[in-house]
PDB file of C-alpha atoms in Angstrom:
ATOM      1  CA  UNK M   1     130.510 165.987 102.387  1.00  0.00           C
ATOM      2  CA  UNK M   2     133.149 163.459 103.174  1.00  0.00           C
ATOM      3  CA  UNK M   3     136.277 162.901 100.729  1.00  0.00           C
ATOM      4  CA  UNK M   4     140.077 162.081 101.925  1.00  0.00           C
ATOM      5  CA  UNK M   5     143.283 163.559 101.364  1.00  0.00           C
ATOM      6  CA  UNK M   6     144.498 161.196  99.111  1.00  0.00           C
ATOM      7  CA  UNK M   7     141.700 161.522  96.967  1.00  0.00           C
ATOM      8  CA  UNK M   8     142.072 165.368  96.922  1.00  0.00           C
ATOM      9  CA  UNK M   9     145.741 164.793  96.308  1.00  0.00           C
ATOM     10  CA  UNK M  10     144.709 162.822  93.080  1.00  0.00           C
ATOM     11  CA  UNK M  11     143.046 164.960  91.935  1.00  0.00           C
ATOM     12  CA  UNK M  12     145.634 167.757  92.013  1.00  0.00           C
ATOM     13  CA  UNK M  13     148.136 165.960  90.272  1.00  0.00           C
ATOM     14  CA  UNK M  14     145.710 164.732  87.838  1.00  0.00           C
ATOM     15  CA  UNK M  15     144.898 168.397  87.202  1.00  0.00           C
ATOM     16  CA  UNK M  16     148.516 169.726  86.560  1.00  0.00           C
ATOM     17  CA  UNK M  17     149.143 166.282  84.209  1.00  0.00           C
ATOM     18  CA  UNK M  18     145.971 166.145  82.621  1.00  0.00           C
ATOM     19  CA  UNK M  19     147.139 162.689  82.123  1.00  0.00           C
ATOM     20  CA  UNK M  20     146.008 159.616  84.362  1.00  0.00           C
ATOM     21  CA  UNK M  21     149.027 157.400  83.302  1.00  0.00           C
ATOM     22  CA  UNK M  22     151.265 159.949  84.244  1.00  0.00           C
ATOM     23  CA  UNK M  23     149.496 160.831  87.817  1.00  0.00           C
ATOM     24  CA  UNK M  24     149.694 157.624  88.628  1.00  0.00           C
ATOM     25  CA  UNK M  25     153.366 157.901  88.082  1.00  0.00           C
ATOM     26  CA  UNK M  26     153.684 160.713  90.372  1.00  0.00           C
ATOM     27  CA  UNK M  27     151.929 159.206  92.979  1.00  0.00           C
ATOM     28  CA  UNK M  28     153.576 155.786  93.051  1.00  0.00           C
ATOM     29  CA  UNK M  29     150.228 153.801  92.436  1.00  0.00           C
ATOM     30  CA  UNK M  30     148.304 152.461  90.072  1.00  0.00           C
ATOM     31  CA  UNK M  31     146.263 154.062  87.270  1.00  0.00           C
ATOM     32  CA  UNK M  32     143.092 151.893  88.137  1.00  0.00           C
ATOM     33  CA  UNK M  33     143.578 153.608  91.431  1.00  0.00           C
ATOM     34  CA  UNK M  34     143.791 157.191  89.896  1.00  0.00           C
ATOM     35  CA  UNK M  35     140.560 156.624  88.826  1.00  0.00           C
ATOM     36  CA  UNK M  36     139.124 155.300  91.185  1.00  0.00           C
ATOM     37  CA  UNK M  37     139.776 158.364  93.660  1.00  0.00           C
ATOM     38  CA  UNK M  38     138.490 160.553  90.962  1.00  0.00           C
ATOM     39  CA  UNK M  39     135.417 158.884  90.218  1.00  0.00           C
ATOM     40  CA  UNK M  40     135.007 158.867  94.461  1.00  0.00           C
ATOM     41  CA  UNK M  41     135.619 162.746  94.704  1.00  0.00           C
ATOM     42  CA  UNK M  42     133.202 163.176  91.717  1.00  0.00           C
ATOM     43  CA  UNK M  43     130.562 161.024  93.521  1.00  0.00           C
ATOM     44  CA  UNK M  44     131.117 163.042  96.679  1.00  0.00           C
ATOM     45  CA  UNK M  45     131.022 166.435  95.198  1.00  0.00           C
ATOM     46  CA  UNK M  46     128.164 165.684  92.737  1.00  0.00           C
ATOM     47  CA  UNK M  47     129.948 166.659  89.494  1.00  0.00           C
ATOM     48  CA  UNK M  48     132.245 166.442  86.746  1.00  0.00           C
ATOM     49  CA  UNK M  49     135.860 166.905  87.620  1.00  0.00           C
ATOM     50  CA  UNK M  50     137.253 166.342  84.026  1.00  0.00           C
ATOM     51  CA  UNK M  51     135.762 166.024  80.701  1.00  0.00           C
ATOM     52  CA  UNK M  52     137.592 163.946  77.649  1.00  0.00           C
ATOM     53  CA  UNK M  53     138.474 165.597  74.199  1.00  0.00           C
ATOM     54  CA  UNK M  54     139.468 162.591  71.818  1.00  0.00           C
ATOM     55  CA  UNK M  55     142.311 160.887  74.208  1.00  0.00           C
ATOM     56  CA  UNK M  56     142.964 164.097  75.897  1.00  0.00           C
ATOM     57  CA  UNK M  57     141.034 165.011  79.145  1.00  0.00           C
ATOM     58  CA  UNK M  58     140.433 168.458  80.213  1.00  0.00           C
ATOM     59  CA  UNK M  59     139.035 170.185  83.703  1.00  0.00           C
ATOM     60  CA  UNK M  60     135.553 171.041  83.370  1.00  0.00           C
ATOM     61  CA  UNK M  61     134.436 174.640  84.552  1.00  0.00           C
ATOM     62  CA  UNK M  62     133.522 173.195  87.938  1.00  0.00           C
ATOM     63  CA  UNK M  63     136.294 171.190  88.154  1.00  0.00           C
ATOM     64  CA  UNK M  64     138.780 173.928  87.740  1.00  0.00           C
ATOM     65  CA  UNK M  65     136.816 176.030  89.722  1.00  0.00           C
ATOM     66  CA  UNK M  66     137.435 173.398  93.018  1.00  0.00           C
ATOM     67  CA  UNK M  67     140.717 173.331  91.893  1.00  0.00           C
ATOM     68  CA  UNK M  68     141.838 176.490  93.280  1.00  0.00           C
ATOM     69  CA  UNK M  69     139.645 175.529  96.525  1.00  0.00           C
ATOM     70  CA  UNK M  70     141.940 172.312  96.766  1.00  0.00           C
ATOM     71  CA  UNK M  71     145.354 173.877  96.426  1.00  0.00           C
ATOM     72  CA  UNK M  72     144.908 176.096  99.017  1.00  0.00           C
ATOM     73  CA  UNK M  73     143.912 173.525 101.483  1.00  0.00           C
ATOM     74  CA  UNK M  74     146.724 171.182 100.448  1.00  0.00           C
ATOM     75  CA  UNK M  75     149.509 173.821 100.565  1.00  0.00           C
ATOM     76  CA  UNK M  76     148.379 174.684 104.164  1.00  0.00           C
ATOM     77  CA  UNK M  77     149.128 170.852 104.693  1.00  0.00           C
ATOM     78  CA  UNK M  78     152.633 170.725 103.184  1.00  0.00           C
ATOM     79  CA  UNK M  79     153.000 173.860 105.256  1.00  0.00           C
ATOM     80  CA  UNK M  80     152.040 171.836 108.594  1.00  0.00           C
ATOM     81  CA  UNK M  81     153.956 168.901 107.117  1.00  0.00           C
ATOM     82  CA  UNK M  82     157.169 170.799 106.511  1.00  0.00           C
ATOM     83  CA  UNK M  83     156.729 171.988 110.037  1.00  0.00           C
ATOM     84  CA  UNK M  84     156.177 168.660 111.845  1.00  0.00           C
ATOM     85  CA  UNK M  85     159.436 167.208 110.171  1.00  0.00           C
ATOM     86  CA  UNK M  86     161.627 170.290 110.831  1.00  0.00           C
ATOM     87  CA  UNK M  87     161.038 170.270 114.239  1.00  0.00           C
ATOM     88  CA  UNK M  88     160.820 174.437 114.060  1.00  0.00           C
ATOM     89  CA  UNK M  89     159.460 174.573 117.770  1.00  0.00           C
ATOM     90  CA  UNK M  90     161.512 173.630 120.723  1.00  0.00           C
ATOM     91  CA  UNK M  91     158.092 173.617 122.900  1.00  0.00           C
ATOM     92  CA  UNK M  92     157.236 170.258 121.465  1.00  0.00           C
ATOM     93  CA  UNK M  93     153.886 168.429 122.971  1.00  0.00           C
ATOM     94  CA  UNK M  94     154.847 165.318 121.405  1.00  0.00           C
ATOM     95  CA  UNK M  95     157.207 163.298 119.463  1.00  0.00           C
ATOM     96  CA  UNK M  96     156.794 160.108 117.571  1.00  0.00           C
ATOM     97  CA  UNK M  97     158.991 157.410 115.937  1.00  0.00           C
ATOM     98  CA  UNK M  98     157.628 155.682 113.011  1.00  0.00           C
ATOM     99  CA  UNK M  99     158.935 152.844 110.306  1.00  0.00           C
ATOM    100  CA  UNK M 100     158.628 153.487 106.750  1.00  0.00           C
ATOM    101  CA  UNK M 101     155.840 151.233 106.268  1.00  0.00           C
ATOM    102  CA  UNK M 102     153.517 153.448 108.742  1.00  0.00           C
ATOM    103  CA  UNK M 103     154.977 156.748 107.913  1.00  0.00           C
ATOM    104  CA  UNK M 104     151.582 157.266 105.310  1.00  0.00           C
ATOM    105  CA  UNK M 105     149.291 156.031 108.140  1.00  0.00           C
ATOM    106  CA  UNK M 106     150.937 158.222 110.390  1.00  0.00           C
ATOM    107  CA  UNK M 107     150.773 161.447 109.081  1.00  0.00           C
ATOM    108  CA  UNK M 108     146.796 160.782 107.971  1.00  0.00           C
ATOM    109  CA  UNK M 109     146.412 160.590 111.177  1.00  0.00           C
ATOM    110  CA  UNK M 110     148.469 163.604 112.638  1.00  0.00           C
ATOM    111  CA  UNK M 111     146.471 165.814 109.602  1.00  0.00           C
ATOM    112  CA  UNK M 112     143.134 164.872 110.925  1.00  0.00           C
ATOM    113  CA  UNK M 113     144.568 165.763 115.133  1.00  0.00           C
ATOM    114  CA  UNK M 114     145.767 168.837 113.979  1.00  0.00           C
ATOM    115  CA  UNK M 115     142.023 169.198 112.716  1.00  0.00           C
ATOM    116  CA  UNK M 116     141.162 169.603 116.539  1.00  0.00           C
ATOM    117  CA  UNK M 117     144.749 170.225 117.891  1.00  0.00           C
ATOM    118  CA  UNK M 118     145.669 172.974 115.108  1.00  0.00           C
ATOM    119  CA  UNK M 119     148.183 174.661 118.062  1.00  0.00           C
ATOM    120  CA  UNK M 120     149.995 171.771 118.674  1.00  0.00           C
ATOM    121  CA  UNK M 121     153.916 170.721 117.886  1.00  0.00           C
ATOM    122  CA  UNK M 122     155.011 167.433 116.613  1.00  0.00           C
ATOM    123  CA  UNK M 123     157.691 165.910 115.647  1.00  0.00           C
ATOM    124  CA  UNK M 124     157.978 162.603 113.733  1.00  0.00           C
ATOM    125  CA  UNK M 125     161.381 160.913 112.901  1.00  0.00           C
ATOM    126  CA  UNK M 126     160.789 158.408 110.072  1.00  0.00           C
ATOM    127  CA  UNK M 127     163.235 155.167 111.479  1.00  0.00           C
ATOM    128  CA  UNK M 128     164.198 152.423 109.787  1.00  0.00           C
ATOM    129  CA  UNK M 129     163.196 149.088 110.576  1.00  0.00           C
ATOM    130  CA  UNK M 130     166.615 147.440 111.644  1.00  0.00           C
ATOM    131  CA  UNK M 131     167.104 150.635 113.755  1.00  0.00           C
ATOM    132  CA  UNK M 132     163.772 151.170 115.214  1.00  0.00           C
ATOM    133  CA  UNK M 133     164.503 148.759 118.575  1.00  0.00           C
ATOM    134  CA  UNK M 134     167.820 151.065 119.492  1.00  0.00           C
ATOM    135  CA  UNK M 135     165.463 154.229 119.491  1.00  0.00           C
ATOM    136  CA  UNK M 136     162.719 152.831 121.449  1.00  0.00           C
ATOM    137  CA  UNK M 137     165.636 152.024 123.789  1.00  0.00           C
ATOM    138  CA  UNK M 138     166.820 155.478 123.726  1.00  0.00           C
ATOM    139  CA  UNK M 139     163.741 156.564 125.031  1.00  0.00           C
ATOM    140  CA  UNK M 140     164.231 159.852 123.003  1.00  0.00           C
ATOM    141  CA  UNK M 141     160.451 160.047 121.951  1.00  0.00           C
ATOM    142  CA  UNK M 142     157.310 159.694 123.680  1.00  0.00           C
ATOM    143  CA  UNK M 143     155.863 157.158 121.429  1.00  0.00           C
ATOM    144  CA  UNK M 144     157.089 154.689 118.996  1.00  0.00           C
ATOM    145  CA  UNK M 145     155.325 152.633 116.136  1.00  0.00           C
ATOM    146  CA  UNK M 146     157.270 149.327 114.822  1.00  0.00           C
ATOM    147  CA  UNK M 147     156.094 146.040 113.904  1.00  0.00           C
ATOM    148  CA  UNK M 148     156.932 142.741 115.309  1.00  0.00           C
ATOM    149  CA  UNK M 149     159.202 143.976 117.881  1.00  0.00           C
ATOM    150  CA  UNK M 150     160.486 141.688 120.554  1.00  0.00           C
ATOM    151  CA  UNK M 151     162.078 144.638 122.839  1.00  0.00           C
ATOM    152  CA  UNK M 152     161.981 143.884 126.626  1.00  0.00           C
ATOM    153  CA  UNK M 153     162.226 145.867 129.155  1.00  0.00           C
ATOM    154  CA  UNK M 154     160.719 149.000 130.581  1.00  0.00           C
ATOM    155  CA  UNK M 155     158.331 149.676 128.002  1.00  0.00           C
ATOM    156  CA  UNK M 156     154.290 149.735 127.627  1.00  0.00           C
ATOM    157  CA  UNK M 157     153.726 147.831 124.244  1.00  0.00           C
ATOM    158  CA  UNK M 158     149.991 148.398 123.119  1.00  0.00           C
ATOM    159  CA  UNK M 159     149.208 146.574 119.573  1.00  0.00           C
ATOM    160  CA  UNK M 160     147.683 148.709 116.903  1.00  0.00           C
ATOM    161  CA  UNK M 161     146.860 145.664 114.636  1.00  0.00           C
ATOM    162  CA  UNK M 162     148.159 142.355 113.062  1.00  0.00           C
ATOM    163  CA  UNK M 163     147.720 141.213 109.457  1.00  0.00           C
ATOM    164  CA  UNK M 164     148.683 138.088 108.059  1.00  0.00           C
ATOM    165  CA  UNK M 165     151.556 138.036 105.287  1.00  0.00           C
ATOM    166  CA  UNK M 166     150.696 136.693 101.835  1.00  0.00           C
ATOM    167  CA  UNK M 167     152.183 135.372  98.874  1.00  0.00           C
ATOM    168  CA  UNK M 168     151.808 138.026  96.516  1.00  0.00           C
ATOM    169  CA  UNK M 169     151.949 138.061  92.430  1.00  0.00           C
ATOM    170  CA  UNK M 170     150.412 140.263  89.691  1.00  0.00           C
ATOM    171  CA  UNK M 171     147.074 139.627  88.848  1.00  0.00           C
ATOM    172  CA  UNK M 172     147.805 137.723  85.721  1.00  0.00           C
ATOM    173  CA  UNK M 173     150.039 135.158  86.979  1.00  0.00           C
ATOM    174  CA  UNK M 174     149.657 131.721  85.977  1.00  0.00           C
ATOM    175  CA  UNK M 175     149.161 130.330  89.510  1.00  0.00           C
ATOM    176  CA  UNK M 176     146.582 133.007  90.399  1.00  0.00           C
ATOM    177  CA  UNK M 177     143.512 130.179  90.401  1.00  0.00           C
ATOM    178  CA  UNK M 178     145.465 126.883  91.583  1.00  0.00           C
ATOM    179  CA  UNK M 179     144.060 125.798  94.808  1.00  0.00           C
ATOM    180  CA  UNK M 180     146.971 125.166  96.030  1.00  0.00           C
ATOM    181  CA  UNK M 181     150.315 126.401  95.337  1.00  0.00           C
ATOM    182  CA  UNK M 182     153.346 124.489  96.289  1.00  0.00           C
ATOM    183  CA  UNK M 183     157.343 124.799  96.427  1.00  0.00           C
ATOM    184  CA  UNK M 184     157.488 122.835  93.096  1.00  0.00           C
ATOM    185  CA  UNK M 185     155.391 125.515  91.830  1.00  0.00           C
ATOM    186  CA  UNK M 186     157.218 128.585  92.371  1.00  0.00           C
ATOM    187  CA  UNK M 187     160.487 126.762  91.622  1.00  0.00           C
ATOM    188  CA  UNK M 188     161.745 129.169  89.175  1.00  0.00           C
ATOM    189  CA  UNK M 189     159.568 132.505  90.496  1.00  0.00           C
ATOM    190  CA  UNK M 190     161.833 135.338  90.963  1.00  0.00           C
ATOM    191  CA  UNK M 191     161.417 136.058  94.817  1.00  0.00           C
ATOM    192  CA  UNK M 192     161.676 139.823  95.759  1.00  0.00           C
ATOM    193  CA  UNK M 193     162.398 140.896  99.291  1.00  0.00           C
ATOM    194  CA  UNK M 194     162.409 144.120 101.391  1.00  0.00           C
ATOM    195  CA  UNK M 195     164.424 145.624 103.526  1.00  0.00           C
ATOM    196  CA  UNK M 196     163.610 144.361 106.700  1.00  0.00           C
ATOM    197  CA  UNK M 197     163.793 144.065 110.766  1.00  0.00           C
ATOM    198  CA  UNK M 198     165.316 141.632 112.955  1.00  0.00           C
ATOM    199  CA  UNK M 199     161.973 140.211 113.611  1.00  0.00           C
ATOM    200  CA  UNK M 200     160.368 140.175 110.475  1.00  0.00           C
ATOM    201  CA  UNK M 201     163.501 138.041 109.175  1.00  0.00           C
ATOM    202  CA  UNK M 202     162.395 135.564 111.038  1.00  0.00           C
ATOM    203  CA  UNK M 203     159.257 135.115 109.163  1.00  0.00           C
ATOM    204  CA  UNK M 204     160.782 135.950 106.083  1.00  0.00           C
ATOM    205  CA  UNK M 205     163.712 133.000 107.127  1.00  0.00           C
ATOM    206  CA  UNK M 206     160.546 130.433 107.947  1.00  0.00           C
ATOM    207  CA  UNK M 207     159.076 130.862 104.591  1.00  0.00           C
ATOM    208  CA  UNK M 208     162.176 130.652 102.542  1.00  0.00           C
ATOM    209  CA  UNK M 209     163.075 127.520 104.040  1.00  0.00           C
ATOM    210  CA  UNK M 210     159.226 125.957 103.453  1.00  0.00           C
ATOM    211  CA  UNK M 211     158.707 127.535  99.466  1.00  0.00           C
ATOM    212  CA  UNK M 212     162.488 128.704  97.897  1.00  0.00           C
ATOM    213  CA  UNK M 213     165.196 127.161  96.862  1.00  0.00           C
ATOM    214  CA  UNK M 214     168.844 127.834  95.576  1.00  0.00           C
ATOM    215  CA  UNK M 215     166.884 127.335  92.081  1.00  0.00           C
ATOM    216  CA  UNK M 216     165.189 130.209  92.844  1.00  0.00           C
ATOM    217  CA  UNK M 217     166.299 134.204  91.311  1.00  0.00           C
ATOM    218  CA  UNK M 218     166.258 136.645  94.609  1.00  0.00           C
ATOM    219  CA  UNK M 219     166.067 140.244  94.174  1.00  0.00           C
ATOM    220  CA  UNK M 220     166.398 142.560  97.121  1.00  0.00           C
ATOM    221  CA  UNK M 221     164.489 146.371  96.951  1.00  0.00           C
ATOM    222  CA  UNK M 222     164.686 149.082  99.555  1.00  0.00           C
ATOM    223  CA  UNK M 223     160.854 150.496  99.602  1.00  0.00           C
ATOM    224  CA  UNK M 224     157.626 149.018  99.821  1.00  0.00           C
ATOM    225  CA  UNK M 225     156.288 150.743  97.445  1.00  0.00           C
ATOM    226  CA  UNK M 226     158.705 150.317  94.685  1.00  0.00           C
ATOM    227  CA  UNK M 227     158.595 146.160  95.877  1.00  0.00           C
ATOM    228  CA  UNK M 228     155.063 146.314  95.299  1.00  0.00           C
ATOM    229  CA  UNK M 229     155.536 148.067  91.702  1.00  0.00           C
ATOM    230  CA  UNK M 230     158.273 145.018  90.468  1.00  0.00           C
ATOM    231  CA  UNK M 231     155.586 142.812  91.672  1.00  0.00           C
ATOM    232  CA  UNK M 232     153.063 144.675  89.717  1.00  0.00           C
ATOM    233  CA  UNK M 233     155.038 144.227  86.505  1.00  0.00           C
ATOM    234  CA  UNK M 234     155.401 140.668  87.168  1.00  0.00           C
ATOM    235  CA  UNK M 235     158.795 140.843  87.986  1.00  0.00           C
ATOM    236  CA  UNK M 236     158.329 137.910  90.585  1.00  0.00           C
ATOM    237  CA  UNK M 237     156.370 137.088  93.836  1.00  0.00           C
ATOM    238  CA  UNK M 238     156.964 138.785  97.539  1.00  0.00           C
ATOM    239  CA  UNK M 239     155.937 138.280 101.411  1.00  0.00           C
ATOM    240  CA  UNK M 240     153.582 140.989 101.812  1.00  0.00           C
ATOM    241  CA  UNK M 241     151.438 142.148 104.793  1.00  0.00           C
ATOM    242  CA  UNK M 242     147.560 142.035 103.617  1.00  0.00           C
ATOM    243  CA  UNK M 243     146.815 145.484 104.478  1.00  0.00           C
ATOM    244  CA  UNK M 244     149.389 146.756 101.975  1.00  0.00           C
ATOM    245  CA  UNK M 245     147.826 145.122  99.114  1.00  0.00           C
ATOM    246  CA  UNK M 246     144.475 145.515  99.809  1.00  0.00           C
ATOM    247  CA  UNK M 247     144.261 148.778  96.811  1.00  0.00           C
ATOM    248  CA  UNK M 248     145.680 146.033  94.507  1.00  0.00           C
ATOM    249  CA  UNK M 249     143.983 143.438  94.767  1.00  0.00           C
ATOM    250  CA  UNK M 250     140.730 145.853  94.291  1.00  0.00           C
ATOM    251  CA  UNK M 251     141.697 146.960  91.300  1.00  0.00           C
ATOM    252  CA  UNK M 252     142.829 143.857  89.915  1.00  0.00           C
ATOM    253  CA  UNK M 253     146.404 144.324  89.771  1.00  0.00           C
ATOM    254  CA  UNK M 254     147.603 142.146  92.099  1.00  0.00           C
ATOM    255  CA  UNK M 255     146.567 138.665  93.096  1.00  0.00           C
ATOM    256  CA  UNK M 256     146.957 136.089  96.424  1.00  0.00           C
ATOM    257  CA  UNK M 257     148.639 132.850  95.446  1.00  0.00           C
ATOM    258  CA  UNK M 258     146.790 130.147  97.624  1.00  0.00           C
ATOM    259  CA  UNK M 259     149.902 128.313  99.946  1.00  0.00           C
ATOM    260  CA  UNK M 260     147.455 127.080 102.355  1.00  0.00           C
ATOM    261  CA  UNK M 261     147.837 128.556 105.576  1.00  0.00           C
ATOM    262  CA  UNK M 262     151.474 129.987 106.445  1.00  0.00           C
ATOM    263  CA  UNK M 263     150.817 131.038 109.652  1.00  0.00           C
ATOM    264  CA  UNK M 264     153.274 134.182 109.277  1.00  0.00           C
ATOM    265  CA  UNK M 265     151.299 137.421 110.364  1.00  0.00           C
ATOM    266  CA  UNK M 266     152.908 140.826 111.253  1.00  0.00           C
ATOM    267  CA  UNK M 267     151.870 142.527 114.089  1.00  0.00           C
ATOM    268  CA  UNK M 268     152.200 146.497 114.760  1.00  0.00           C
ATOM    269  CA  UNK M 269     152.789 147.644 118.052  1.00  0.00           C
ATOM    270  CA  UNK M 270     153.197 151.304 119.565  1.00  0.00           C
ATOM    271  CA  UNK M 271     155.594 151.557 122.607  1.00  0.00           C
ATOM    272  CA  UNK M 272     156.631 154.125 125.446  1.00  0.00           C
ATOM    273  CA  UNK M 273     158.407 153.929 128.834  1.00  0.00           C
ATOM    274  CA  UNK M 274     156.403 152.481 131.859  1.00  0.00           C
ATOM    275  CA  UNK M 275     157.195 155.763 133.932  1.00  0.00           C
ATOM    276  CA  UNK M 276     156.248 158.024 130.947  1.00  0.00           C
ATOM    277  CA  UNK M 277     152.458 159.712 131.581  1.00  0.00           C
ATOM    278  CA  UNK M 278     151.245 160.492 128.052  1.00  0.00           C
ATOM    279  CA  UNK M 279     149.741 164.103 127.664  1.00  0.00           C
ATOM    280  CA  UNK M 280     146.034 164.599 126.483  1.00  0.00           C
ATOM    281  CA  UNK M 281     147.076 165.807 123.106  1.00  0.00           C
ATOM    282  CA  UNK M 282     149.551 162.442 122.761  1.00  0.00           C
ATOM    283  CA  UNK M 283     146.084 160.196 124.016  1.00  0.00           C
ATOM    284  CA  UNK M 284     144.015 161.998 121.607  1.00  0.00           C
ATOM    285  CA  UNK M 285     146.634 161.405 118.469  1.00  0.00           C
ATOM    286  CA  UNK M 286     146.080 157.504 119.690  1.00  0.00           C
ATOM    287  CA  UNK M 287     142.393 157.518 119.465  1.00  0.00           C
ATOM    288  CA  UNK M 288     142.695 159.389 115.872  1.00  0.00           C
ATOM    289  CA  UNK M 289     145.724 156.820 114.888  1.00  0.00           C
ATOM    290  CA  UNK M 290     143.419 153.649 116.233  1.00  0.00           C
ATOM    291  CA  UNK M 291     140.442 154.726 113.977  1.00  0.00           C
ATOM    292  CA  UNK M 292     142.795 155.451 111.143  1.00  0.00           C
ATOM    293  CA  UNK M 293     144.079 151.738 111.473  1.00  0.00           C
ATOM    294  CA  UNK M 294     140.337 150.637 111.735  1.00  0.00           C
ATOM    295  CA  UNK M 295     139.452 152.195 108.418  1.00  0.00           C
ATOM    296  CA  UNK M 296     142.265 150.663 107.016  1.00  0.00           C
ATOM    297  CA  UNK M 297     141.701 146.978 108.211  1.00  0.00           C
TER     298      UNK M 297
END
């Protein structure tokens, strides 16, 4: 019987809102998406998680049942979680730096090692992008996750993956089936940007100067997720990496607008120093991390 955390998560805070709107806005995603990890974790299980009275929805016997099954295994996560990010234990195996934009992917994968590692300490620093060269550099932790990083120097860079940046819009927007979408297009789009590293400036700097203009309203958001919310309410286009919008363009929320080929792709990279020998368990949390990245692409 194979579900995921996030669908088991769902279904949690489905259960305590009995309410998919509101879920959804406990989550940070999208109702479509509520449902669709319900209707997953009912296929799995073979039953009926909730059952609807008039506009109201209500756990069924079974599903309140699993309920208390579910709880128990997700507070022994926030327990582990709490732990990792404390830092309680000074006896450490390893210790990881991560940007916001992996810090999800990254503790998927740390749940499922400590599935076969349960003994093992962690700790994982969440870093922000512009910062995330200087800690590499400080060589405080034995591995590091960033994207598009230049650094030089003394370092082992192994790439996790690379995905291409899009032109992103909701679903409904009026250039959503033009073949080709040009700077005259998007004229007068509201462009949102991210908070962002050295390197990925550049990119975002190449495509400004090929599709926006002074004509253009620019609004600037600290957090993926709530960029890719604005964008959902049509608030105006973004430069997104594919993988991040893969959930919304399956449920139909979110749409590619067709620029040809930029050539702009973001590329994620783990790094540690050349003299550093990484420990079985920190080898092992690689292999997990690499499949975790493969489901995801």
């Amino acid at each position: 019987m194979n579900f995921t955390f996030k669908q088991l998560k769902t279904f949690q805070i489905v259960a305590e809102y009995l309410n998919y709107h509101r879920a959804a806005e406990a989550l940070f995603i999208t109702q479509p998406a509520v449902t669709r990890n319900i209707q997953l974790l009912e296929e799995t299980v073979g039953f009926a998680l909730f059952e609807k009275f008039g506009k109201q929805i209500q756990l069924t016997d079974q599903g309140r049942s699993m309920l208390s099954e579910v709880e128990a295994v997700l507070g022994q996560l926030d327990v582990m979680k709490t732990n990792i990010k404390q830092n309680i234990s000074r006896d450490k195996q390893f210790s990881l730096a991560v940007i916001p934009g992996l810090e999800d992917l990254t503790m998927e994968a740390v749940i499922e090692f400590f599935k076969v590692e349960p003994e093992a300490k962690v700790n994982i620093e969440v870093v922000s992008n512009s910062k995330i060269d200087k800690v590499i550099a400080s060589n405080r932790f034995d591995l590091c996750i960033s994207a598009n990083s230049k650094l030089e120097g003394d370092y082992v860079k192994e790439v996790l993956f690379e995905t291409e940046l899009c032109l992103t819009a909701c679903y409904e927007h009026r250039l959503r089936e033009k073949k080709k979408v040009t700077p005259a297009d998007i004229q007068n789009e509201c462009f949102i940007e991210i908070e962002t590293s050295e390197s990925f400036k550049e990119n975002m700097e190449e495509f400004k100067s090929q599709y926006i203009s002074d004509d253009n309203t620019r609004i600037k958001i600290r957090g993926r997720n709530a960029l890719i919310k604005a964008v959902y309410a049509g608030i105006g286009i973004a430069l997104l990496p594919s993988y991040t919008i893969k959930e919304g363009i399956e449920s139909k929320r979110l749409c590619v607008l067709n620029t040809g080929k930029l050539n702009l792709n973001a590329s994620y990279s783990y790094f540690y120093h050349k003299n550093k020998v990484l420990s079985e368990e920190t080898n092992r949390f690689l292999a997990i991390l690499k499949d975790k990245v493969r489901e995801l692409i």
